[in-house]
Amino acid sequence: MNSVSARSDAPALRPDLARIASWIDPGSRVLDLGCGDGELLAWLRDHRQVRGAGVEIDDNHVITCVQQGVNVIQQNLEDGLALFDDKQFETVVLSQTLQSMHRTEHILREMARVARHGVVSFPNFGYWPHGWALLRGRMPVTGQMPYQWYDTPNIHLCTLRDFEDLAARLKLRILERATFNNDREVRVLPGWRSTLAVYRFAAP
């Protein structure tokens, strides 16, 4: 797995989104699942001439996407990606949403079906303060996971190794990995020191 620096022409994006943008070829077709307000797709359109579409469920985010001229479909990701053809896109992105999906394996398989490459990011449950919180008898509450146990949308938390094992079982070939702690990239002991992991994989 290679780790490359995010390109310098992405100053307006968060570090994790800048890294994702650096993995996407200019002029390619991109599907962004849980695209939020369309920030990544708008940037890719303006800076990489990417032809993109987003899927989002939140009404306010959908309105913001439309205002930015981002193509968006309002749909619940749990319903799958049946609207899209096999290999319709070069890259499909699922940014900080995997941990809230009920059907984790299904959405990863669907990503591999509709695109040649997938990008996922998720909070790293292996971050060392989480273990300390558990030793004190508490569920972790951190900047990356700011919710209490009773109101969290995060239902499938995992570590870096957990995700890599699942990817191998689904025959997703991991191409690159980047890990972050807030806005800083973590290169040493990422399994313990990072709060967010970003993976790029190739479909079977």
Short mmCIF file of C-alpha atoms in Angstrom, two decimals:
data_model
loop_
_atom_site.label_atom_id
_atom_site.label_comp_id
_atom_site.label_asym_id
_atom_site.label_seq_id
_atom_site.Cartn_x
_atom_site.Cartn_y
_atom_site.Cartn_z
CA MET A 1 0.00 0.00 0.00
CA ASN A 2 1.44 3.31 -1.05
CA SER A 3 0.95 6.60 0.74
CA VAL A 4 1.41 9.72 -1.37
CA SER A 5 1.12 13.35 -0.43
CA ALA A 6 -2.04 15.20 -1.35
CA ARG A 7 -1.46 17.49 -4.30
CA SER A 8 -0.81 21.13 -3.54
CA ASP A 9 -3.66 22.33 -5.78
CA ALA A 10 -6.33 21.29 -3.26
CA PRO A 11 -5.98 23.96 -0.52
CA ALA A 12 -9.71 24.42 0.05
CA LEU A 13 -10.45 20.81 0.94
CA ARG A 14 -10.07 19.06 4.27
CA PRO A 15 -6.90 16.95 4.35
CA ASP A 16 -8.81 13.66 3.98
CA LEU A 17 -10.86 15.01 1.05
CA ALA A 18 -7.71 16.44 -0.53
CA ARG A 19 -6.14 12.99 -0.38
CA ILE A 20 -9.23 11.44 -1.95
CA ALA A 21 -9.13 14.10 -4.70
CA SER A 22 -5.48 13.28 -5.37
CA TRP A 23 -6.46 9.67 -6.15
CA ILE A 24 -9.04 10.64 -8.80
CA ASP A 25 -7.99 11.05 -12.43
CA PRO A 26 -8.94 14.25 -14.28
CA GLY A 27 -11.92 13.85 -16.58
CA SER A 28 -13.07 10.62 -14.97
CA ARG A 29 -16.54 9.65 -13.77
CA VAL A 30 -17.10 9.72 -10.01
CA LEU A 31 -19.97 8.69 -7.77
CA ASP A 32 -19.97 10.16 -4.24
CA LEU A 33 -22.16 8.22 -1.79
CA GLY A 34 -23.40 10.27 1.13
CA CYS A 35 -22.00 13.32 -0.64
CA GLY A 36 -23.20 15.82 1.99
CA ASP A 37 -23.24 19.37 0.64
CA GLY A 38 -21.35 18.32 -2.51
CA GLU A 39 -18.04 19.92 -1.51
CA LEU A 40 -15.85 17.17 -2.98
CA LEU A 41 -17.82 16.83 -6.22
CA ALA A 42 -17.87 20.60 -6.78
CA TRP A 43 -14.11 20.76 -6.27
CA LEU A 44 -13.46 17.83 -8.59
CA ARG A 45 -15.69 19.38 -11.25
CA ASP A 46 -13.95 22.76 -11.04
CA HIS A 47 -10.35 21.54 -10.69
CA ARG A 48 -10.26 18.11 -12.36
CA GLN A 49 -13.09 18.36 -14.92
CA VAL A 50 -14.63 15.29 -13.32
CA ARG A 51 -18.11 14.17 -14.34
CA GLY A 52 -19.67 13.42 -11.00
CA ALA A 53 -22.91 12.50 -9.30
CA GLY A 54 -23.82 12.27 -5.64
CA VAL A 55 -26.26 10.29 -3.54
CA GLU A 56 -27.57 12.00 -0.41
CA ILE A 57 -30.59 11.59 1.86
CA ASP A 58 -30.57 14.85 3.84
CA ASP A 59 -32.93 17.50 2.41
CA ASN A 60 -30.73 20.48 3.29
CA HIS A 61 -27.63 18.87 1.81
CA VAL A 62 -29.50 18.02 -1.38
CA ILE A 63 -30.60 21.66 -1.71
CA THR A 64 -27.01 22.85 -1.22
CA CYS A 65 -25.79 20.41 -3.88
CA VAL A 66 -28.36 21.72 -6.35
CA GLN A 67 -27.37 25.31 -5.57
CA GLN A 68 -23.75 24.42 -6.36
CA GLY A 69 -24.75 22.77 -9.63
CA VAL A 70 -23.79 19.31 -8.35
CA ASN A 71 -25.78 16.40 -9.80
CA VAL A 72 -27.41 14.66 -6.85
CA ILE A 73 -29.93 11.87 -6.32
CA GLN A 74 -31.89 11.82 -3.07
CA GLN A 75 -31.85 8.24 -1.88
CA ASN A 76 -31.11 6.13 1.16
CA LEU A 77 -27.87 4.21 0.60
CA GLU A 78 -29.29 1.23 2.48
CA ASP A 79 -31.53 0.69 -0.56
CA GLY A 80 -28.43 -0.10 -2.62
CA LEU A 81 -27.15 1.23 -5.93
CA ALA A 82 -29.56 -0.49 -8.31
CA LEU A 83 -29.97 2.79 -10.21
CA PHE A 84 -26.42 2.46 -11.52
CA ASP A 85 -24.98 0.09 -14.12
CA ASP A 86 -21.97 -2.16 -13.70
CA LYS A 87 -18.71 -0.18 -13.98
CA GLN A 88 -20.61 3.02 -14.78
CA PHE A 89 -17.94 5.01 -12.91
CA GLU A 90 -14.17 5.02 -12.59
CA THR A 91 -14.31 5.78 -8.85
CA VAL A 92 -16.97 5.56 -6.17
CA VAL A 93 -16.42 7.38 -2.86
CA LEU A 94 -17.94 6.62 0.55
CA SER A 95 -16.52 9.24 2.91
CA GLN A 96 -17.09 8.86 6.67
CA THR A 97 -20.33 6.95 6.12
CA LEU A 98 -19.31 3.27 6.20
CA GLN A 99 -19.58 3.09 10.00
CA SER A 100 -23.25 4.15 9.89
CA MET A 101 -24.32 1.57 7.30
CA HIS A 102 -26.40 -1.40 8.45
CA ARG A 103 -25.35 -3.57 5.48
CA THR A 104 -21.61 -2.96 5.37
CA GLU A 105 -20.68 -5.87 3.12
CA HIS A 106 -23.52 -5.10 0.72
CA ILE A 107 -22.52 -1.48 0.15
CA LEU A 108 -18.87 -2.47 -0.41
CA ARG A 109 -19.91 -5.11 -2.95
CA GLU A 110 -22.14 -2.56 -4.68
CA MET A 111 -19.28 -0.06 -4.80
CA ALA A 112 -17.12 -2.71 -6.46
CA ARG A 113 -19.90 -3.42 -8.95
CA VAL A 114 -20.55 0.16 -10.15
CA ALA A 115 -16.91 1.35 -10.30
CA ARG A 116 -13.42 0.12 -11.06
CA HIS A 117 -12.03 1.73 -7.91
CA GLY A 118 -13.51 2.56 -4.53
CA VAL A 119 -12.51 4.98 -1.79
CA VAL A 120 -13.76 4.66 1.78
CA SER A 121 -12.97 6.57 4.94
CA PHE A 122 -14.06 5.84 8.50
CA PRO A 123 -13.17 6.62 12.13
CA ASN A 124 -10.45 4.36 13.47
CA PHE A 125 -11.76 2.60 16.57
CA GLY A 126 -8.21 1.44 17.29
CA TYR A 127 -7.14 5.00 18.28
CA TRP A 128 -5.43 4.55 21.64
CA PRO A 129 -7.64 6.89 23.78
CA HIS A 130 -10.61 4.71 22.83
CA GLY A 131 -9.00 1.78 24.62
CA TRP A 132 -8.33 3.95 27.66
CA ALA A 133 -12.00 5.02 27.75
CA LEU A 134 -13.10 1.38 27.61
CA LEU A 135 -10.74 0.49 30.46
CA ARG A 136 -12.50 3.19 32.51
CA GLY A 137 -15.83 1.57 31.72
CA ARG A 138 -16.97 4.20 29.21
CA MET A 139 -17.69 4.24 25.49
CA PRO A 140 -15.21 6.55 23.72
CA VAL A 141 -16.25 10.11 22.89
CA THR A 142 -13.72 11.95 20.72
CA GLY A 143 -13.62 14.62 18.04
CA GLN A 144 -13.98 12.00 15.31
CA MET A 145 -16.73 10.18 17.23
CA PRO A 146 -18.42 12.94 19.26
CA TYR A 147 -21.60 11.06 20.15
CA GLN A 148 -22.79 9.42 23.33
CA TRP A 149 -23.50 5.68 23.16
CA TYR A 150 -27.28 6.24 23.10
CA ASP A 151 -27.45 8.75 20.22
CA THR A 152 -24.60 7.70 17.95
CA PRO A 153 -25.21 7.01 14.25
CA ASN A 154 -22.07 4.84 14.28
CA ILE A 155 -23.21 1.22 14.42
CA HIS A 156 -20.27 -0.66 12.86
CA LEU A 157 -17.00 0.63 14.27
CA CYS A 158 -13.74 -0.98 13.20
CA THR A 159 -9.97 -0.73 13.30
CA LEU A 160 -7.63 -0.53 10.32
CA ARG A 161 -6.91 -4.26 10.54
CA ASP A 162 -10.62 -5.06 10.75
CA PHE A 163 -11.30 -3.21 7.50
CA GLU A 164 -8.30 -4.76 5.75
CA ASP A 165 -9.48 -8.24 6.75
CA LEU A 166 -12.98 -7.52 5.39
CA ALA A 167 -11.57 -6.11 2.16
CA ALA A 168 -9.51 -9.26 1.68
CA ARG A 169 -12.57 -11.45 2.28
CA LEU A 170 -14.52 -9.47 -0.33
CA LYS A 171 -11.53 -9.67 -2.72
CA LEU A 172 -11.09 -5.89 -2.75
CA ARG A 173 -7.44 -5.15 -3.52
CA ILE A 174 -6.20 -2.28 -1.36
CA LEU A 175 -4.07 0.08 -3.42
CA GLU A 176 -3.40 2.96 -1.04
CA ARG A 177 -4.01 4.01 2.53
CA ALA A 178 -3.77 7.33 4.34
CA THR A 179 -4.41 7.96 8.02
CA PHE A 180 -5.04 11.21 9.85
CA ASN A 181 -5.31 12.64 13.34
CA ASN A 182 -7.44 15.75 12.95
CA ASP A 183 -5.67 17.67 10.16
CA ARG A 184 -2.30 15.90 10.50
CA GLU A 185 -1.31 12.84 8.53
CA VAL A 186 -0.11 9.95 10.68
CA ARG A 187 2.70 7.79 9.30
CA VAL A 188 4.05 6.13 12.48
CA LEU A 189 1.90 3.55 14.28
CA PRO A 190 -1.25 4.60 12.40
CA GLY A 191 -3.33 1.82 13.95
CA TRP A 192 -2.85 3.42 17.38
CA ARG A 193 -2.36 7.11 16.59
CA SER A 194 -4.85 7.91 13.81
CA THR A 195 -8.47 8.96 14.26
CA LEU A 196 -9.46 8.58 10.59
CA ALA A 197 -8.46 6.10 7.89
CA VAL A 198 -8.86 6.51 4.12
CA TYR A 199 -8.48 3.54 1.75
CA ARG A 200 -8.45 3.21 -2.02
CA PHE A 201 -9.18 -0.23 -3.46
CA ALA A 202 -9.61 -1.94 -6.81
CA ALA A 203 -12.72 -3.97 -7.56
CA PRO A 204 -12.28 -7.71 -8.18
#
